[in-house]
CSV table of C-alpha atoms in Angstrom, one decimal:
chain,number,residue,atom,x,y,z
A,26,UNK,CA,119.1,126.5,99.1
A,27,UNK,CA,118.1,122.8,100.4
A,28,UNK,CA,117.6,120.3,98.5
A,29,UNK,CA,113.9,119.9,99.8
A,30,UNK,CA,112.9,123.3,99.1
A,31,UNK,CA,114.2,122.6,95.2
A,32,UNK,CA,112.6,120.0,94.5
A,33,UNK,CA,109.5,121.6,96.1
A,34,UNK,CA,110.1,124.1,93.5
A,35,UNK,CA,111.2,122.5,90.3
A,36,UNK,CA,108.0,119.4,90.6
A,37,UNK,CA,106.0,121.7,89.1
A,38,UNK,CA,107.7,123.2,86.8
A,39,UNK,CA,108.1,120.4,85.5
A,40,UNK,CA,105.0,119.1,85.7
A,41,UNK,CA,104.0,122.3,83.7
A,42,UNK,CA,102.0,123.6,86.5
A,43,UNK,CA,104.2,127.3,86.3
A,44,UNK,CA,106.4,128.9,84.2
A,45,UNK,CA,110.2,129.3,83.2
A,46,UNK,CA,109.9,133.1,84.1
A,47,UNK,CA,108.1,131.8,87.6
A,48,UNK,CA,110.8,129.5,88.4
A,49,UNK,CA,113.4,131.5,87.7
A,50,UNK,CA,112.3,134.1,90.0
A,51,UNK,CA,112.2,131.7,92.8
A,52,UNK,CA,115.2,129.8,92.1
A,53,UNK,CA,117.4,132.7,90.0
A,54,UNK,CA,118.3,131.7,86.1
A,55,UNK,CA,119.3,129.2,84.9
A,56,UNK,CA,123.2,128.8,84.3
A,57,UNK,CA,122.4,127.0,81.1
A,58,UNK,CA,120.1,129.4,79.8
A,59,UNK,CA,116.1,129.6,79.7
A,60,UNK,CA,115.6,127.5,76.9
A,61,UNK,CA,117.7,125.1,78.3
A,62,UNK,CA,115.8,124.9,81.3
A,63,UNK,CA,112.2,125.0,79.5
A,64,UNK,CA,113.3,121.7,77.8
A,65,UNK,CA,113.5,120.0,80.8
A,66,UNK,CA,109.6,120.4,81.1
A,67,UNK,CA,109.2,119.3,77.3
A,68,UNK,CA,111.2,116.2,77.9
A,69,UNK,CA,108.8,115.0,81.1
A,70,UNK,CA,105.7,115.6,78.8
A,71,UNK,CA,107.0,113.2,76.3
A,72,UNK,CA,108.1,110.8,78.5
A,73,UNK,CA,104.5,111.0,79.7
A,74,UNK,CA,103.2,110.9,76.5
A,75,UNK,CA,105.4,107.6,75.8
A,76,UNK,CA,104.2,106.0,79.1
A,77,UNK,CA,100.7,106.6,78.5
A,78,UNK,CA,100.8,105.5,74.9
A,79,UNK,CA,102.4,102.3,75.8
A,80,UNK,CA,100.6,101.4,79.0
A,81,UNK,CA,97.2,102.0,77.5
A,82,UNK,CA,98.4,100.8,73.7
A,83,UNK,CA,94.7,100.1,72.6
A,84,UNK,CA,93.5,104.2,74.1
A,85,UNK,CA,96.5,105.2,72.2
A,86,UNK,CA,95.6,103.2,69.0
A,87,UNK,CA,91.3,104.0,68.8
A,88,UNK,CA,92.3,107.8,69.7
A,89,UNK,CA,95.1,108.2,67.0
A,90,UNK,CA,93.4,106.3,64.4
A,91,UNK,CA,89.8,107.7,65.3
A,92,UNK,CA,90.3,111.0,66.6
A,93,UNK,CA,93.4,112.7,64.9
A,94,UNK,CA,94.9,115.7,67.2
A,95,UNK,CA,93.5,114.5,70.3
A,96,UNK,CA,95.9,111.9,71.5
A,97,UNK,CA,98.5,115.3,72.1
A,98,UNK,CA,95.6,117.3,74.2
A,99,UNK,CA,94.8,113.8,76.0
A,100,UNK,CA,98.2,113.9,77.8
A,101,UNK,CA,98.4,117.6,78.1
A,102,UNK,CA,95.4,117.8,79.9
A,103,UNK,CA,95.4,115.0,81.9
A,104,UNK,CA,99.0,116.1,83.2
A,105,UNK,CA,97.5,119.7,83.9
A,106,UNK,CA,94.6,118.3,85.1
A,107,UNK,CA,95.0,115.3,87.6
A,108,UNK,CA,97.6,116.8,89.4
A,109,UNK,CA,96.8,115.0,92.6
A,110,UNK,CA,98.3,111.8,90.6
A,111,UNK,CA,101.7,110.0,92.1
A,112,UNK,CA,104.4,111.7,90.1
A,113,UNK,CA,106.3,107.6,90.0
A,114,UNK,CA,105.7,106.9,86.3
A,115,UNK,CA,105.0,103.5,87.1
A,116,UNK,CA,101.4,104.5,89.1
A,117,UNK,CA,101.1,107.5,86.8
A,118,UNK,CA,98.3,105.9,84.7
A,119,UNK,CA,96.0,105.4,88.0
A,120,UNK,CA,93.8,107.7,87.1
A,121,UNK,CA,93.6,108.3,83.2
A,122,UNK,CA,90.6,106.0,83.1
A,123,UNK,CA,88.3,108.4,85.6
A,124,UNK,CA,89.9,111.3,83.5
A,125,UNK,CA,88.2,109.9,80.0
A,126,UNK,CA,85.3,109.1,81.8
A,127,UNK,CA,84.7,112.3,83.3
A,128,UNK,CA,85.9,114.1,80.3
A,129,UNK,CA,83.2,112.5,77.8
A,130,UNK,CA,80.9,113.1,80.7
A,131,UNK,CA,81.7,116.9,80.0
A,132,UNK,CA,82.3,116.6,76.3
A,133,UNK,CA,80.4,113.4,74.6
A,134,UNK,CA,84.2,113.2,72.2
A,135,UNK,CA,84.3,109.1,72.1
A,136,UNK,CA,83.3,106.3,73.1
A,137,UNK,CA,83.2,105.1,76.5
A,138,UNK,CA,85.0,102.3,75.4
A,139,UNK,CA,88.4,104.0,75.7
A,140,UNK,CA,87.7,104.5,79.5
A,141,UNK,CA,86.9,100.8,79.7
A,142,UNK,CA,90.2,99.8,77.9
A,143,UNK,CA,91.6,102.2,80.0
A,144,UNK,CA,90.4,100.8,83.2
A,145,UNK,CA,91.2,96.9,82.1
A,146,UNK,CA,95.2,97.9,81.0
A,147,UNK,CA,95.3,99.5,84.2
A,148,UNK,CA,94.1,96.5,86.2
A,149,UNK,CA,96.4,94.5,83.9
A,150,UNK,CA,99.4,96.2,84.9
A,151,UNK,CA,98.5,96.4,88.6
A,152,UNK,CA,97.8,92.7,89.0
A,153,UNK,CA,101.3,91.6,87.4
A,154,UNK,CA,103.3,94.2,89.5
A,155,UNK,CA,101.6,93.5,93.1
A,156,UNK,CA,104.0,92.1,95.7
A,157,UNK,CA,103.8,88.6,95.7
A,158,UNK,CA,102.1,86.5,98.1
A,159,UNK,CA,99.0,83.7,99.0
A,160,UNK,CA,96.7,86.4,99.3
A,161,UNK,CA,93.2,87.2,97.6
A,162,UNK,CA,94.6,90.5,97.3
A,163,UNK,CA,91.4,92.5,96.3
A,164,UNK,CA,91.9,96.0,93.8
A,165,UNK,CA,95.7,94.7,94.1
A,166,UNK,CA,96.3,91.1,92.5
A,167,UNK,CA,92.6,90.6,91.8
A,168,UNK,CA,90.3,92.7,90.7
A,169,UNK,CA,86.3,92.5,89.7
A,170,UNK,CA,85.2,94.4,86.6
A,171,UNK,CA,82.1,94.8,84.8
A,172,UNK,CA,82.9,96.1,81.7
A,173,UNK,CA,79.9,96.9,78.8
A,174,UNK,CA,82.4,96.2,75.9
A,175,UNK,CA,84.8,92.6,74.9
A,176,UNK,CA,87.4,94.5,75.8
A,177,UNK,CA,89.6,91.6,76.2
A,178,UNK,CA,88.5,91.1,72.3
A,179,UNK,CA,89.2,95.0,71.4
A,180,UNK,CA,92.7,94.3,72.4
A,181,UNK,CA,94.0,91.3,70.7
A,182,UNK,CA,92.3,92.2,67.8
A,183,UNK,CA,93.8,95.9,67.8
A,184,UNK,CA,96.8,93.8,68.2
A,185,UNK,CA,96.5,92.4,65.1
A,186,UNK,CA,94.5,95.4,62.7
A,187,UNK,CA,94.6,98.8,64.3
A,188,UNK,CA,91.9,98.8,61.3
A,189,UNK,CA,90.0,96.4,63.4
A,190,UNK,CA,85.9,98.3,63.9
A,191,UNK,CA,84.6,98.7,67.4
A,192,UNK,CA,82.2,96.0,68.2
A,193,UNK,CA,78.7,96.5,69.5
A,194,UNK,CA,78.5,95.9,73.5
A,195,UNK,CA,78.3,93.1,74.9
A,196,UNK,CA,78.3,93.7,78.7
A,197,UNK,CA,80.3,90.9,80.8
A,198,UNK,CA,81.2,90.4,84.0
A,199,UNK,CA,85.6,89.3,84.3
A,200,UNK,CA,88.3,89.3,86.7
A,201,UNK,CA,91.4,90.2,86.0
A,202,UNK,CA,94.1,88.7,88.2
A,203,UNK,CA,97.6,87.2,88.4
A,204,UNK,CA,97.3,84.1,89.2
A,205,UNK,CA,98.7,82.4,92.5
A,206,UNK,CA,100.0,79.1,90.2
A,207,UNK,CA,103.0,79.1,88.9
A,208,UNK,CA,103.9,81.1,86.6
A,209,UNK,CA,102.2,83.1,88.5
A,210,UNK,CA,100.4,85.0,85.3
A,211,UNK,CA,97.4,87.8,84.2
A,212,UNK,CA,94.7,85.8,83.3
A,213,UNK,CA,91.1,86.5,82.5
A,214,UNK,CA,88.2,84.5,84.3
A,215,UNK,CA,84.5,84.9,83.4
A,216,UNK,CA,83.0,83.7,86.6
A,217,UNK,CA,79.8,82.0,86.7
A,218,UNK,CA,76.8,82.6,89.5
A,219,UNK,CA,78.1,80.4,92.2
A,220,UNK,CA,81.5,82.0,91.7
A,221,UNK,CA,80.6,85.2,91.9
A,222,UNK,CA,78.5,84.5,95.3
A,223,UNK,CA,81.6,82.4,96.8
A,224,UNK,CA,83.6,85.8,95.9
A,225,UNK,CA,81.5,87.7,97.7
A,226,UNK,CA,81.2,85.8,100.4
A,227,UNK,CA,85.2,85.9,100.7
A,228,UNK,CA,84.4,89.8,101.0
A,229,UNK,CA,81.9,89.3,103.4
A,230,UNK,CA,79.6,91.1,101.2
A,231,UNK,CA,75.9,90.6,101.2
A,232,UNK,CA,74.4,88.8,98.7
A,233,UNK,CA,71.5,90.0,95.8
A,234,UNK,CA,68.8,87.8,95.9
A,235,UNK,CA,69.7,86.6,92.5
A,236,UNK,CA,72.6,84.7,94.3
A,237,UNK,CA,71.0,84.5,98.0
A,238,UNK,CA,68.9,81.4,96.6
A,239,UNK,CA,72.2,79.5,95.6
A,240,UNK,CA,72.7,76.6,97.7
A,241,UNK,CA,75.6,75.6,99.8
A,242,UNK,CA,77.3,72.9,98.0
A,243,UNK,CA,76.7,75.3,94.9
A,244,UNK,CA,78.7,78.1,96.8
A,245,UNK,CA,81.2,75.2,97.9
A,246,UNK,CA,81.7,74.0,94.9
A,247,UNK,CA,82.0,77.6,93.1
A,248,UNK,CA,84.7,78.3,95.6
A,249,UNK,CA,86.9,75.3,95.2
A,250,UNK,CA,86.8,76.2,91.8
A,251,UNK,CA,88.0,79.7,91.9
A,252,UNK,CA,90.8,78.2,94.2
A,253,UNK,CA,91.7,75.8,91.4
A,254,UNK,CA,91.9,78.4,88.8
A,255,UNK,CA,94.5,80.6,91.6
A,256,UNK,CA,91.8,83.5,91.4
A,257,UNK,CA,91.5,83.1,95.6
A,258,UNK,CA,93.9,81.1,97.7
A,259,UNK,CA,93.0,77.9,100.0
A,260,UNK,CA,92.2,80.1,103.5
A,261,UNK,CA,92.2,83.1,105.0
């Protein structure tokens, strides 16, 4: 048997997509036993339960605290479910954020603030990993959210008291990005108008007409001060 053709096999297995009887049959028994063999597909599930947990820590801490049980069904399901996510643990969480959202959609369990958290730990996480490099690096290094809860607030303070309450929404516009200064780190920015229009603009988006009547030393200026804070670089 080639190498190719087990790992085409055993993926998912593991990924508890068939069964020990199933793989056997295609593969022959294990030399180690069955049970032996099942644990292998245990241990991934908590490992993905562990990276989960600890990538989206504030998820992990509204769920467990608010909604005892469903942490354990979260993972299972999400593993079952998104099955078109990359198996690399570190790009695992990609799509956990669409999977609560679409889940509540279905369900109406939580809040939709766990998809939001979700959503800004993921962003979090992408922007300090991207390759570096003077780029403006759009849904890679930077990236626009607008989210309808403080989650930026919902996480320190979770931080702190996983007693902490939810707070009411306050809906906000943010980027998340690492900047391009040394030391090159995450940072929030709450943009104001003739930010956001100079961002666009460095899209080549069109712009509302809430921002089309913005002048252009107001769209200059806006610019040279995203550049300042390392959100965009000098040129492109």
């Amino acid at each position: 048997m080639s190498l190719d053709r087990f790992y085409a096999e055993i993926t998912p297995f593991l990924f508890g997509e068939s069964s020990v009887d199933a793989i056997e049959q295609r593969l022959g028994a294990s030399a180690s036993g069955s049970d032996n063999l099942d644990f292998y597909r245990v241990l991934v599930g908590r490992n993905f339960d562990r990276i989960l947990s600890e990538l989206f820590v504030s998820v992990h801490t509204l769920v467990t605290r608010d909604h005892p049980g469903l942490w354990p069904q979260l993972v299972s399901d999400y593993l079952r479910i998104n099955q078109t996510a990359p198996r690399d643990p570190n790009l695992y969480g990609l799509a956990f954020s669409d999977f609560l959202a679409a889940r509540r959609a279905e369900r109406g369990e939580y809040s939709a603030v766990l998809e939001e958290l979700a959503d800004y730990h993921m962003c979090s996480y992408l922007a300090a990993s991207a390759p570096a490099g003077e780029t403006d690096g759009f849904e890679a290094r930077l990236f626009v959210r607008g989210y309808t809860f403080p989650v930026t607030k919902i996480v320190k303070a979770l931080a702190l008291d996983r007693a902490t309450p939810v707070p009411e929404p306050q809906p906000a516009t943010m980027f998340i990005y690492r900047s391009l200064h040394p030391p090159h780190a995450v940072r929030i920015h709450w943009p104001t108008a003739p930010q956001l229009a100079a961002l666009a603009g460095r899209q080549g988006l069109a712009l509302p007409a809430s921002l089309a009547q913005l002048d252009a030393d107001a769209l200059d200026h806006g610019l040279a001060q995203l550049i300042a804070a390392g959100v965009l670089c000098p040129a492109v």
